[in-house]
CSV table of C-alpha atoms in Angstrom, one decimal:
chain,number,residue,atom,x,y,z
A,852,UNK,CA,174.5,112.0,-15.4
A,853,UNK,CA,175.7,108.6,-16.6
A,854,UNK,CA,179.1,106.7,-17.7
A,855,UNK,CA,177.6,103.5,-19.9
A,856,UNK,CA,181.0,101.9,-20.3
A,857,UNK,CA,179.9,98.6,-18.4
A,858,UNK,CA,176.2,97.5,-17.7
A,859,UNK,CA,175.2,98.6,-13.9
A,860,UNK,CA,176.1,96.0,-11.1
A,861,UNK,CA,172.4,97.3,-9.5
A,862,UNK,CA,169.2,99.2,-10.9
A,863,UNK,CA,167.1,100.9,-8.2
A,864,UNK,CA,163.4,101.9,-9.0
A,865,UNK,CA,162.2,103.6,-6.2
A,866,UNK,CA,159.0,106.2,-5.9
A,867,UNK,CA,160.9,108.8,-4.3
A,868,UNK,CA,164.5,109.4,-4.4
A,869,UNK,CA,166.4,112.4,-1.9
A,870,UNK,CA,169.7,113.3,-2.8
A,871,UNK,CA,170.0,115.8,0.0
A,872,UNK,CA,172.4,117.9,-2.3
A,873,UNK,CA,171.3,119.5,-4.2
A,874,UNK,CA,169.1,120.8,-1.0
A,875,UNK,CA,165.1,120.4,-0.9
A,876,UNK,CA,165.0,117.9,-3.8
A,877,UNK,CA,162.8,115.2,-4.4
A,878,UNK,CA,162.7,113.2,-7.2
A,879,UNK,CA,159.8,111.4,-8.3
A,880,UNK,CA,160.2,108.1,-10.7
A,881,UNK,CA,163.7,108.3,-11.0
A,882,UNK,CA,166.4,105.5,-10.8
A,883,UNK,CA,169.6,105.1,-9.4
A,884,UNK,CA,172.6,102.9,-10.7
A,885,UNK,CA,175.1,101.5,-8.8
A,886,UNK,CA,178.5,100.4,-10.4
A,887,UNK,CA,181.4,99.5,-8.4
A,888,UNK,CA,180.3,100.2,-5.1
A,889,UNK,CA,179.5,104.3,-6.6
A,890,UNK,CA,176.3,105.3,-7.6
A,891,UNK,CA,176.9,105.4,-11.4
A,892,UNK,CA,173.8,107.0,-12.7
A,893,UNK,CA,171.0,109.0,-11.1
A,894,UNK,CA,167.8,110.0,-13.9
A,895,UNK,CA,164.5,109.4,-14.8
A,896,UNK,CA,163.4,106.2,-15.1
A,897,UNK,CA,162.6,105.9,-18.5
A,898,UNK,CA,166.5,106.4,-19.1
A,899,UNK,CA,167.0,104.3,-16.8
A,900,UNK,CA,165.0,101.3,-17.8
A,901,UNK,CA,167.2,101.8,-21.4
A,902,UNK,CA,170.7,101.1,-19.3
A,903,UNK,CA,172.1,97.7,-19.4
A,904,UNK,CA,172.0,96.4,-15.4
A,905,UNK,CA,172.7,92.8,-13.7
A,906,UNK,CA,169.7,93.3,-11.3
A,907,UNK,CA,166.7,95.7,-11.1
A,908,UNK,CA,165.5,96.2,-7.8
A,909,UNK,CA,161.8,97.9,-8.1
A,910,UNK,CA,161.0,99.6,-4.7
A,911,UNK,CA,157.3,100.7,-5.3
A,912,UNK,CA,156.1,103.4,-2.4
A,913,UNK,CA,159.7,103.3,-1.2
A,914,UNK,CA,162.1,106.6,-0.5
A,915,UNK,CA,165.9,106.6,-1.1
A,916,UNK,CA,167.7,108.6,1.1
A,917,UNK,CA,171.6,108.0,1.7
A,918,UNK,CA,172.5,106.1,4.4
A,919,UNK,CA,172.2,107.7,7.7
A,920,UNK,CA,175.3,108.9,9.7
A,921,UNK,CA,175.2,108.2,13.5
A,922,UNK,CA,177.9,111.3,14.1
A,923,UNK,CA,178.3,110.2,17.9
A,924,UNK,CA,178.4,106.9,20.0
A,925,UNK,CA,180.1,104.4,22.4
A,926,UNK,CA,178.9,101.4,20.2
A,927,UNK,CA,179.8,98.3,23.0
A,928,UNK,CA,177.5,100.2,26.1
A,929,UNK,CA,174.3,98.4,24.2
A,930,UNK,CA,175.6,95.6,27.0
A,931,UNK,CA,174.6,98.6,29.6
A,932,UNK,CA,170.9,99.8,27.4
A,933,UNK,CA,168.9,100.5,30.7
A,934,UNK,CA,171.3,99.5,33.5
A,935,UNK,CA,171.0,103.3,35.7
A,936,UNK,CA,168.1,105.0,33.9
A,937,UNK,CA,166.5,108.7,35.5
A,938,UNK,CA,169.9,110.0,36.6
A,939,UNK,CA,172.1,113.4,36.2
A,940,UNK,CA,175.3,113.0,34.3
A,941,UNK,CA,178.0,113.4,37.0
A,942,UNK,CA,175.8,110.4,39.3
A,943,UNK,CA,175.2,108.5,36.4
A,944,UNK,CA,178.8,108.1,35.1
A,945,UNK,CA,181.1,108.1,38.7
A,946,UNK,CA,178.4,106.1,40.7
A,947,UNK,CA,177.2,103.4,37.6
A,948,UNK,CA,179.0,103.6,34.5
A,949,UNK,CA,182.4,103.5,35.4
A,950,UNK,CA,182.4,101.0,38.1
A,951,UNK,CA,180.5,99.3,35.9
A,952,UNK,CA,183.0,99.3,33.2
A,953,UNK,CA,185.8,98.6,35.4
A,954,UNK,CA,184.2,95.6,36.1
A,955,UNK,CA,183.0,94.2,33.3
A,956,UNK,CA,184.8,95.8,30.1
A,957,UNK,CA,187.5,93.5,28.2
A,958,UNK,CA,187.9,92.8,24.4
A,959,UNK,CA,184.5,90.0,24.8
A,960,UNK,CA,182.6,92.8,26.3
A,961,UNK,CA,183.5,95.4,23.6
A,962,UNK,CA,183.4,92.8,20.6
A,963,UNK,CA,179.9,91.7,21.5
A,964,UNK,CA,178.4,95.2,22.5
A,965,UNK,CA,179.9,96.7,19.0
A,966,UNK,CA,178.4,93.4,17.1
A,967,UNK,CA,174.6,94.6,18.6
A,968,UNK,CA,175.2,98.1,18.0
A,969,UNK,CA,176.0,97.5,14.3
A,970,UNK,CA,173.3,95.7,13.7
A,971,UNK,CA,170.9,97.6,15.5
A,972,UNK,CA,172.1,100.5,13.6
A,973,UNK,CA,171.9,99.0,10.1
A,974,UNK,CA,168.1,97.4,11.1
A,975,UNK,CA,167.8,101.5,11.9
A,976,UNK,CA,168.5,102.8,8.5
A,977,UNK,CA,171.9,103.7,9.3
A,978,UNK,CA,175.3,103.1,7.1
A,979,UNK,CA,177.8,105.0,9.1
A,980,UNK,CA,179.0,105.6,12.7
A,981,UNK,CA,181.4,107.7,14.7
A,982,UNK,CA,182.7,105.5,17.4
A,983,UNK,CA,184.4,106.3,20.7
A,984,UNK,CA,184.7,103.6,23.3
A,985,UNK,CA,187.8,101.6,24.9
A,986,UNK,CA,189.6,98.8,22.1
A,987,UNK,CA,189.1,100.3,19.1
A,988,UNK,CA,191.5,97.6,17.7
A,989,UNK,CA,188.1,95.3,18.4
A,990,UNK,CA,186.0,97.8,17.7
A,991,UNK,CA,187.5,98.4,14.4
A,992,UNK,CA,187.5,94.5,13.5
A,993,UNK,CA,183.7,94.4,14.1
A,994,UNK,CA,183.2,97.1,11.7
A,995,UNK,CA,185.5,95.5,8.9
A,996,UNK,CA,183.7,92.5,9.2
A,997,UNK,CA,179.9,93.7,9.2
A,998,UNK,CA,180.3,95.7,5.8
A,999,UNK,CA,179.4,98.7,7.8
A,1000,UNK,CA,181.4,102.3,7.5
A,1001,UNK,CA,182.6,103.9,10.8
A,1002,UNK,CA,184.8,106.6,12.4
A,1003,UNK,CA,186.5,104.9,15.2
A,1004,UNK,CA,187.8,107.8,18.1
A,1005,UNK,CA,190.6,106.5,20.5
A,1006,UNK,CA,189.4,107.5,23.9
A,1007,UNK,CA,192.2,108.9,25.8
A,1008,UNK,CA,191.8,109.8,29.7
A,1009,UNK,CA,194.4,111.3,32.0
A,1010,UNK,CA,193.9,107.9,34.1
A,1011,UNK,CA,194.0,104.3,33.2
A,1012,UNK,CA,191.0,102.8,31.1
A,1013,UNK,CA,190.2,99.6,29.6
A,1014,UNK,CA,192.8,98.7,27.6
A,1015,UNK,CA,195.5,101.4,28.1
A,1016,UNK,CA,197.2,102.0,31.2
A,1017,UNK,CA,197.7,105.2,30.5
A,1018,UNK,CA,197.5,108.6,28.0
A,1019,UNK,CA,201.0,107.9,26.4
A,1020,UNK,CA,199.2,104.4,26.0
A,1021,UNK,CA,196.5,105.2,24.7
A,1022,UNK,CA,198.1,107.7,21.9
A,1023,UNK,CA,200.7,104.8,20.9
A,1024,UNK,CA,198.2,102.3,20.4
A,1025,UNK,CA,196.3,105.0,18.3
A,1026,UNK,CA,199.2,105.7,16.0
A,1027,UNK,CA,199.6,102.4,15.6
A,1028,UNK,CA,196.0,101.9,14.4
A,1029,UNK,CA,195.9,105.0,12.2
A,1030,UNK,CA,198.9,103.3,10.5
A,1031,UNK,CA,197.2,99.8,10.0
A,1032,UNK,CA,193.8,101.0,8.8
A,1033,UNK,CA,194.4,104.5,7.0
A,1034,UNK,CA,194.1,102.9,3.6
A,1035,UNK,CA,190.9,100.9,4.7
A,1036,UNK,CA,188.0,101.9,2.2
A,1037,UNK,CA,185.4,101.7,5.1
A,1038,UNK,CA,187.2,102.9,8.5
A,1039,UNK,CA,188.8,106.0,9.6
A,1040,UNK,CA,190.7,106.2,13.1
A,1041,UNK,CA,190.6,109.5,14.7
A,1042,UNK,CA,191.5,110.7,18.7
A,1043,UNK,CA,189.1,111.0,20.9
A,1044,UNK,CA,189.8,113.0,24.1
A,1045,UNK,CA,186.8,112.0,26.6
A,1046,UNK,CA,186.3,115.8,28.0
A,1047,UNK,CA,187.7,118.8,29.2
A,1048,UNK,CA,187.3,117.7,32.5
A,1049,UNK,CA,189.0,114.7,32.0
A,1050,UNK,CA,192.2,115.1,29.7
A,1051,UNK,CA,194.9,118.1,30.8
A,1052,UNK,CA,196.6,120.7,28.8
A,1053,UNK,CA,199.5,118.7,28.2
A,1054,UNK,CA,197.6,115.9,27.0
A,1055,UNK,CA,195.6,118.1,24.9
A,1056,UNK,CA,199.2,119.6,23.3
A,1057,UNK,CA,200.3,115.8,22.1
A,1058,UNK,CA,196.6,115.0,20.5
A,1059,UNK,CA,196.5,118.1,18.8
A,1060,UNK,CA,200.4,117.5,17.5
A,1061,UNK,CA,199.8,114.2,16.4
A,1062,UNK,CA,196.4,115.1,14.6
A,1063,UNK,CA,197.9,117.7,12.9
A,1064,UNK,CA,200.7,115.1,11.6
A,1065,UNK,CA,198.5,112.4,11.0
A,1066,UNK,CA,195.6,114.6,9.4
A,1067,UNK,CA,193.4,112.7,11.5
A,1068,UNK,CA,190.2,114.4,13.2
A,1069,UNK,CA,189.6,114.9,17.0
A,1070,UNK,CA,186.3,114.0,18.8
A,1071,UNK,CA,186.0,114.7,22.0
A,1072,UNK,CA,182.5,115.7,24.7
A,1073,UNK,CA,182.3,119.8,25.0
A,1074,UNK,CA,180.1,121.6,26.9
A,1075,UNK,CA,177.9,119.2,27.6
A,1076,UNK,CA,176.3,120.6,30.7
A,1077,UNK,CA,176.4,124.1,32.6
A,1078,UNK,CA,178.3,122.3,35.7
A,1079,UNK,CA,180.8,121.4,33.6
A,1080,UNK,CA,181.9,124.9,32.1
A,1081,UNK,CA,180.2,126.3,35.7
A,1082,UNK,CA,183.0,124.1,37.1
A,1083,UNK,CA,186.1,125.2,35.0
A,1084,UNK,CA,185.2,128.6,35.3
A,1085,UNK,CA,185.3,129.0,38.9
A,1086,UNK,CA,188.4,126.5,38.6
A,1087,UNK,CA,190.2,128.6,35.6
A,1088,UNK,CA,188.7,131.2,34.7
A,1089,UNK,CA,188.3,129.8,31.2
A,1090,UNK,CA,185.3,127.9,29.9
A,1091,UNK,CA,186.4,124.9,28.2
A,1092,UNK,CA,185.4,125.8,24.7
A,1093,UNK,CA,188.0,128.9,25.3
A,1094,UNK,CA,190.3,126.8,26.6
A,1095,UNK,CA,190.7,124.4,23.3
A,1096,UNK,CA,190.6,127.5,21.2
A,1097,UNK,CA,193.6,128.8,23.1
A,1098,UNK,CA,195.8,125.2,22.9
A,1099,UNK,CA,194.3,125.2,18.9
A,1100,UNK,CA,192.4,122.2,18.6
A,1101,UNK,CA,189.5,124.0,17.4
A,1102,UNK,CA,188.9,123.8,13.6
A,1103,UNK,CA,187.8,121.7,11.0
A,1104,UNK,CA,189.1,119.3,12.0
A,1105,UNK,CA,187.6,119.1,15.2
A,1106,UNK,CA,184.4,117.5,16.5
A,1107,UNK,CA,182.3,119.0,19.6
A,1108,UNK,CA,179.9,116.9,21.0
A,1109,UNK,CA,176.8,118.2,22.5
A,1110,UNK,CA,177.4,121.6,23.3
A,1111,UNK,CA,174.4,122.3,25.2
A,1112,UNK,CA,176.0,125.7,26.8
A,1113,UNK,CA,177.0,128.2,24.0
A,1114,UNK,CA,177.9,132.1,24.6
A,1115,UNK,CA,178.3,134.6,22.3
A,1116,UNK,CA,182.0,134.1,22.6
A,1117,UNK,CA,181.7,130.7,22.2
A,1118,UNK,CA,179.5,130.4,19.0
A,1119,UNK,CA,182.3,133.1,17.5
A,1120,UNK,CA,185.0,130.6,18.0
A,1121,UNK,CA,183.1,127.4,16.6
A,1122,UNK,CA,182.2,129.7,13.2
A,1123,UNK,CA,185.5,131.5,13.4
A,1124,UNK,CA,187.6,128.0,13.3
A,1125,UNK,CA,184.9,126.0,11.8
A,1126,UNK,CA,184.5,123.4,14.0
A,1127,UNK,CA,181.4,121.0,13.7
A,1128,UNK,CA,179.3,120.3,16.2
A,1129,UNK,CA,177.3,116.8,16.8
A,1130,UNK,CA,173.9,117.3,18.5
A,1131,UNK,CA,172.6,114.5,20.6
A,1132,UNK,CA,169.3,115.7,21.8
A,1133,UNK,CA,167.7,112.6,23.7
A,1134,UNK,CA,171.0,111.8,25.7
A,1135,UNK,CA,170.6,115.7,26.7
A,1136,UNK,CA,167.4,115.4,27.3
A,1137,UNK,CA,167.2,112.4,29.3
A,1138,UNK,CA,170.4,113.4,31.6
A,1139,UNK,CA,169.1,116.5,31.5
A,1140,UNK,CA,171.7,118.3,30.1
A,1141,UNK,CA,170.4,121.1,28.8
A,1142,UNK,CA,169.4,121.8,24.9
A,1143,UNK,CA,172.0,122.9,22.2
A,1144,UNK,CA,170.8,125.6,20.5
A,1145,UNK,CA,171.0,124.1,16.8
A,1146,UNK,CA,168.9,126.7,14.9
A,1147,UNK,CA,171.3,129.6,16.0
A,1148,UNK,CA,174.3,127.5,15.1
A,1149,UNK,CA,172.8,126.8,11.5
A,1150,UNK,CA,171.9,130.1,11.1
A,1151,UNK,CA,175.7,131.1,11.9
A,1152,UNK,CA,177.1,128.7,9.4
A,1153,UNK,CA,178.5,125.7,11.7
A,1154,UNK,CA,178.0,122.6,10.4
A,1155,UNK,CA,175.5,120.8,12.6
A,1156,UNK,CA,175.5,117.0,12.9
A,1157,UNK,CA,173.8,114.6,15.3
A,1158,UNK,CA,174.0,111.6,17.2
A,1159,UNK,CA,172.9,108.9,19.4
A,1160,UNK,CA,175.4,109.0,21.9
A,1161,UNK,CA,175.1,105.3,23.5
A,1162,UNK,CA,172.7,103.0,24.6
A,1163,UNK,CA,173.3,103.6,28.3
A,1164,UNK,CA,172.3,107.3,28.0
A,1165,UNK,CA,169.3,107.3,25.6
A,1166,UNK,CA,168.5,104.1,25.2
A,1167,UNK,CA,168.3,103.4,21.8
A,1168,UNK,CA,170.5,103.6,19.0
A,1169,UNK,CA,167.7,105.0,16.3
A,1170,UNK,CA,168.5,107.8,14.4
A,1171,UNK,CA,165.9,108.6,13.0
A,1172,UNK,CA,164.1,109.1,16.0
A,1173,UNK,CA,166.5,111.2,17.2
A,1174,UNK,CA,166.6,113.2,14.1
A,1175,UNK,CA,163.0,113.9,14.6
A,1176,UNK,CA,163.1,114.7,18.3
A,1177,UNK,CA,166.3,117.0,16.9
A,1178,UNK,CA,163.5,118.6,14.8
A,1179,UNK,CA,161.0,119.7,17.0
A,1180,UNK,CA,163.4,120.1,19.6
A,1181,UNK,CA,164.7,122.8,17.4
A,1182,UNK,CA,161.5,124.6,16.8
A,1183,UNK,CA,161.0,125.4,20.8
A,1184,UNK,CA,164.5,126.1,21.9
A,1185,UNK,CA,164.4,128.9,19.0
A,1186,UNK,CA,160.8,129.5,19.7
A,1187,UNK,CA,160.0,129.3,15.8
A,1188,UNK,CA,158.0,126.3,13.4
A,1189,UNK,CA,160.6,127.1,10.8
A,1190,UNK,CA,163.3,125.7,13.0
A,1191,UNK,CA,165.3,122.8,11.5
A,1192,UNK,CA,162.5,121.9,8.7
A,1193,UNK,CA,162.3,118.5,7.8
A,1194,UNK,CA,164.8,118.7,4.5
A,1195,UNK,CA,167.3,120.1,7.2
A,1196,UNK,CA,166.9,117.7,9.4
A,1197,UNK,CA,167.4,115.0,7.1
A,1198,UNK,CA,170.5,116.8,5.6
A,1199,UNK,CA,171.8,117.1,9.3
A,1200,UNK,CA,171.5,113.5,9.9
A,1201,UNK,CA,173.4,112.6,6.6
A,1202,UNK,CA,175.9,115.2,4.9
A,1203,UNK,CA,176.6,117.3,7.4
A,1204,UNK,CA,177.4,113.9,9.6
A,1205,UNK,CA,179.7,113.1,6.8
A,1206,UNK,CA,181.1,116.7,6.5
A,1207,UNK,CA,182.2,116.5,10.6
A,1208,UNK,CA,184.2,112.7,9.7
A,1209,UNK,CA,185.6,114.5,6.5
A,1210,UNK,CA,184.1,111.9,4.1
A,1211,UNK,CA,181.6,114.2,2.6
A,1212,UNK,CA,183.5,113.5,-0.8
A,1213,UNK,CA,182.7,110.2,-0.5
A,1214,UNK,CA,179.2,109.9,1.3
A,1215,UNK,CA,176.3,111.8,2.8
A,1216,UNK,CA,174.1,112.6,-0.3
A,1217,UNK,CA,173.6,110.3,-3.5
A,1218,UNK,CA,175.5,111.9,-6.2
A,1219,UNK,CA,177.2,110.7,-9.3
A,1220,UNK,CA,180.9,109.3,-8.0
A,1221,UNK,CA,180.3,108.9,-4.4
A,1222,UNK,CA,179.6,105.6,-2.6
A,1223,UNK,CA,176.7,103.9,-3.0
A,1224,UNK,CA,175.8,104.2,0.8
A,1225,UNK,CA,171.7,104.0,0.8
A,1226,UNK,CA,168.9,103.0,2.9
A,1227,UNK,CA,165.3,102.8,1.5
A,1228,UNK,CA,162.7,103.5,3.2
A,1229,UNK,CA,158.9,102.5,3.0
A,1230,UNK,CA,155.9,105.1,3.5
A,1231,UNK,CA,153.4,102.8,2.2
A,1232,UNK,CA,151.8,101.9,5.2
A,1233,UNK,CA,148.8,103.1,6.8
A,1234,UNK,CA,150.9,105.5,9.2
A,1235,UNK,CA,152.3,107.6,6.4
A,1236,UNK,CA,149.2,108.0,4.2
A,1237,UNK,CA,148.7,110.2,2.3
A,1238,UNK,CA,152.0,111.1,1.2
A,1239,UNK,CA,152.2,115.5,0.6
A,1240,UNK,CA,156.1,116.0,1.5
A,1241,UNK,CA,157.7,112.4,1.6
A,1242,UNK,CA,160.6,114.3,3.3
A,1243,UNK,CA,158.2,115.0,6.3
A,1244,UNK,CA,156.8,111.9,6.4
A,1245,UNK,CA,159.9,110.7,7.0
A,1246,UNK,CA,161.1,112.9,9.7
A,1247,UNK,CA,157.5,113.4,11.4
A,1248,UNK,CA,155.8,110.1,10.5
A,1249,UNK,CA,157.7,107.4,10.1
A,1250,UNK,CA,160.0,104.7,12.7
A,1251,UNK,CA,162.9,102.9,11.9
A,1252,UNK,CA,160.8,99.6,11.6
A,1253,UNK,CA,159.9,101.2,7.7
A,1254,UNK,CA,163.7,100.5,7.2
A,1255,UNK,CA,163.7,98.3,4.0
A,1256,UNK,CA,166.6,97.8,2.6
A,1257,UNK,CA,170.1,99.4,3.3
A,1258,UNK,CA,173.5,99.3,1.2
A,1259,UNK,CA,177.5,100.4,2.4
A,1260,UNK,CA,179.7,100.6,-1.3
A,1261,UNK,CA,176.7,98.9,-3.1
A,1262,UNK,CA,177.0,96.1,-1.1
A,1263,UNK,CA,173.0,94.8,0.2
A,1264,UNK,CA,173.5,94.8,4.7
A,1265,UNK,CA,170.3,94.9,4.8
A,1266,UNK,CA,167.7,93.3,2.4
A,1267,UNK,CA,163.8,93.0,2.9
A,1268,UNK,CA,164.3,94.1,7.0
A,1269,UNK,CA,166.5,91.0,7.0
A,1270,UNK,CA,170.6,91.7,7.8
A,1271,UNK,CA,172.5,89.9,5.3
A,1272,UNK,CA,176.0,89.6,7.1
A,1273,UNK,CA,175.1,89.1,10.9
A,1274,UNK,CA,172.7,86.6,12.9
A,1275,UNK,CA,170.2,88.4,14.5
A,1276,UNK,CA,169.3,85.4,16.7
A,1277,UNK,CA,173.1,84.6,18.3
A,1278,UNK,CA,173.7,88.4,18.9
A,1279,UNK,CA,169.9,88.7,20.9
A,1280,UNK,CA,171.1,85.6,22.6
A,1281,UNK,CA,175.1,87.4,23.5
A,1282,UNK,CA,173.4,90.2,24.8
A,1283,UNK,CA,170.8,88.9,27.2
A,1284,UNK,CA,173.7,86.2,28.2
A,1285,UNK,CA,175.5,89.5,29.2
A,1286,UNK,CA,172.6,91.2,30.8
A,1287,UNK,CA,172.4,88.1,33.2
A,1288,UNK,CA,176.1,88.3,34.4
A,1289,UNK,CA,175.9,92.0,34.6
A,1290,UNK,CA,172.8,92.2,36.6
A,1291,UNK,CA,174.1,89.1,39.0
A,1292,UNK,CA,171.4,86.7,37.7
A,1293,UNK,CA,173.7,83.7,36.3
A,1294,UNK,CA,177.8,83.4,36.8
């Protein structure tokens, strides 16, 4: 399981370590070698203890998992965490979010809102993120900067948005960006189409033209309440899900986010054109958008991923939390304990993430080759004890604050709880600096 040309740039000792593939492992004593930015060696530690390394990390009562993949977002609304709580989608976005963002949203705003989301995320055990919110040119500079790994969508609207007066806009600037980052190790552009309900047919037909050119994935809000397929029904004839089937953007290449409302029909077309779907449970739940019926989509073979969706909606950017309330959210919507067990859950929050962005050759699960993207986490405090399944501790016992360390391409973000690139201090102080304007308190 090893190459021993050169000595290893990293040793990890951990109690536990995850892989996630192959499925339902744990391995106990074992260590992991990172060479490179890849994971060079995974095997016992004995082995391991006989291989030349620059530094030895031993991580006693700790569990390495690879780094978590927040599938969904819109990184720069942390600057709107809390701003219209308790309020159904439709009210929430026409009435507060986008006046709000008409108002307030320039490169500053998105800079500094993707600078607290990144580190947020990294304190939170997390080492990649799909991104879809307006400059992704900033966006996408944060994320080189911070170390971090991220799929940056390109939001395209029918109407004018932040940054792009228009689709046509909006698609230029995103070819453009595909062009100047596709050879970046840690960022992948892809197009992001807001909703159904918000981007027409003709619009659709150029995204799905230039995807197919570009090889680049599309992202885009489906099904995310019953009004909104209630809505386009009565309108069409056609729920939405049909509709994108019918203009072929389904596939897999093709990201559905939320998909709280799924018919027979509809679950044949996502297995039928393999198309992923990302799960965001506590957005849903807290809009109260209804519950995506993950266990019957497993079950069917789609590939299952979850996210945060942003700060505005949820209000935290922690997904581990969410993978947990993803877990036992499962269980009731499908009305069975087996549900989404914990070594799925965990697998849903990591490979299958990766397998959605197309970078499951790369990250996702710690294997021999890939990049060494890993967070360690500690169970030994008083919360997790004892320890039976360290994989359910994790998803039924344990918060983000047992985040230890984390590493993107072998390179330490996070180190003893501490981020190692970013100033916690100056980005707390940005933010509430922008919660004052926002809220009318200082000019």
């Amino acid at each position: 399981m090893t190459s021993t040309a050169a000595p290893l740039d990293l040793l990890l000792l951990p109690t536990w370590l995850v892989p996630v593939e192959p499925a339902g492992v744990v391995l106990k004593e074992h260590g992991l070698g990172i060479r490179d930015g890849c994971i060079a060696f995974i095997g016992p530690r004995d082995a391991a203890l006989k291989l030349a390394a620059r530094e030895v990390r031993e991580l006693p009562g700790m569990l390495l998992s690879p780094g978590l993949v927040n599938a969904h977002g819109h990184a720069a609304m942390t600057l709107f965490r809390g701003l219209a709580d308790d309020l159904p989608l439709m009210t929430w976005l026409e009435k507060h979010i986008w006046p709000a963002e008409a108002k307030w949203v320039d490169e500053a705003f998105v800079r500094d809102g993707t600078n607290l989301a990144i580190a947020e995320q990294i304190k939170g055990g997390i080492t990649c993120f799909s991104d879809m919110y307006f400059y992704p040119k900033v966006a996408s500079d944060c994320v080189h900067n911070s170390g971090m790994r991220a799929q940056i969508a390109l939001p395209i609207l029918d109407f004018p948005i932040p940054g792009a007066s228009s689709a046509d806009e909006a698609l230029r600037q995103g070819i453009e960006l595909f062009g100047d980052l596709k050879h970046h190790p840690r960022i992948k552009i892809t197009f992001g189409p807001h909703a159904p309900y918000t981007v027409c047919d003709a619009n659709l037909e150029k995204i799905r033209v230039i995807a197919e050119e570009l090889d680049a994935v599309i992202h885009m809000h489906v099904h995310e309440t019953a009004f909104e397929v209630q809505q386009a029904v009565e309108q069409t004839g056609e729920r939405p899900l049909a509709r994108l089937a019918r203009l072929g953007l389904l596939g897999p290449r093709f990201q559905a986010v939320h998909m709280t409302q799924i018919s027979e029909d509809d679950l044949a077309l996502l297995v039928e054109s393999n198309t992923s779907v990302i799960h965001c449970p506590e957005s849903n739940l807290k809009l109260a958008s209804g519950f995506c019926p993950v266990e019957r989509l497993w079950q069917a073979g789609v590939n299952v991923a979850i996210g945060t969706d942003g700060a505005a909606s949820n209000n935290d950017l922690d997904l581990l939390g969410e993978t947990r309330t993803a877990a036992m959210l499962a269980k009731a919507v499908a009305g069975s304990a087996t549900a989404l067990d914990a070594h799925r859950a965990l697998r849903m929050a990591t490979l299958n993430g990766a397998r959605a962005m197309g970078l499951d050759s790369q990250i996702g699960s710690l294997e021999v080759g890939k990049a060494a993207d890993i967070v360690a986490f500690d169970l030994s405090g008083l919360a997790q004890q004892p320890i039976y399944d360290p994989v359910s501790q994790l998803i039924y016992a344990t918060g983000r604050d047992c985040v230890k360390h984390l590493w993107v391409a072998g390179k330490p973000l996070l180190d003893d709880r501490q981020l190692t690139r970013m100033d916690e201090q100056q980005l707390t102080a940005t933010a509430i600096a922008w919660g004052q304007r926002i809220s009318g308190h200082s000019e």
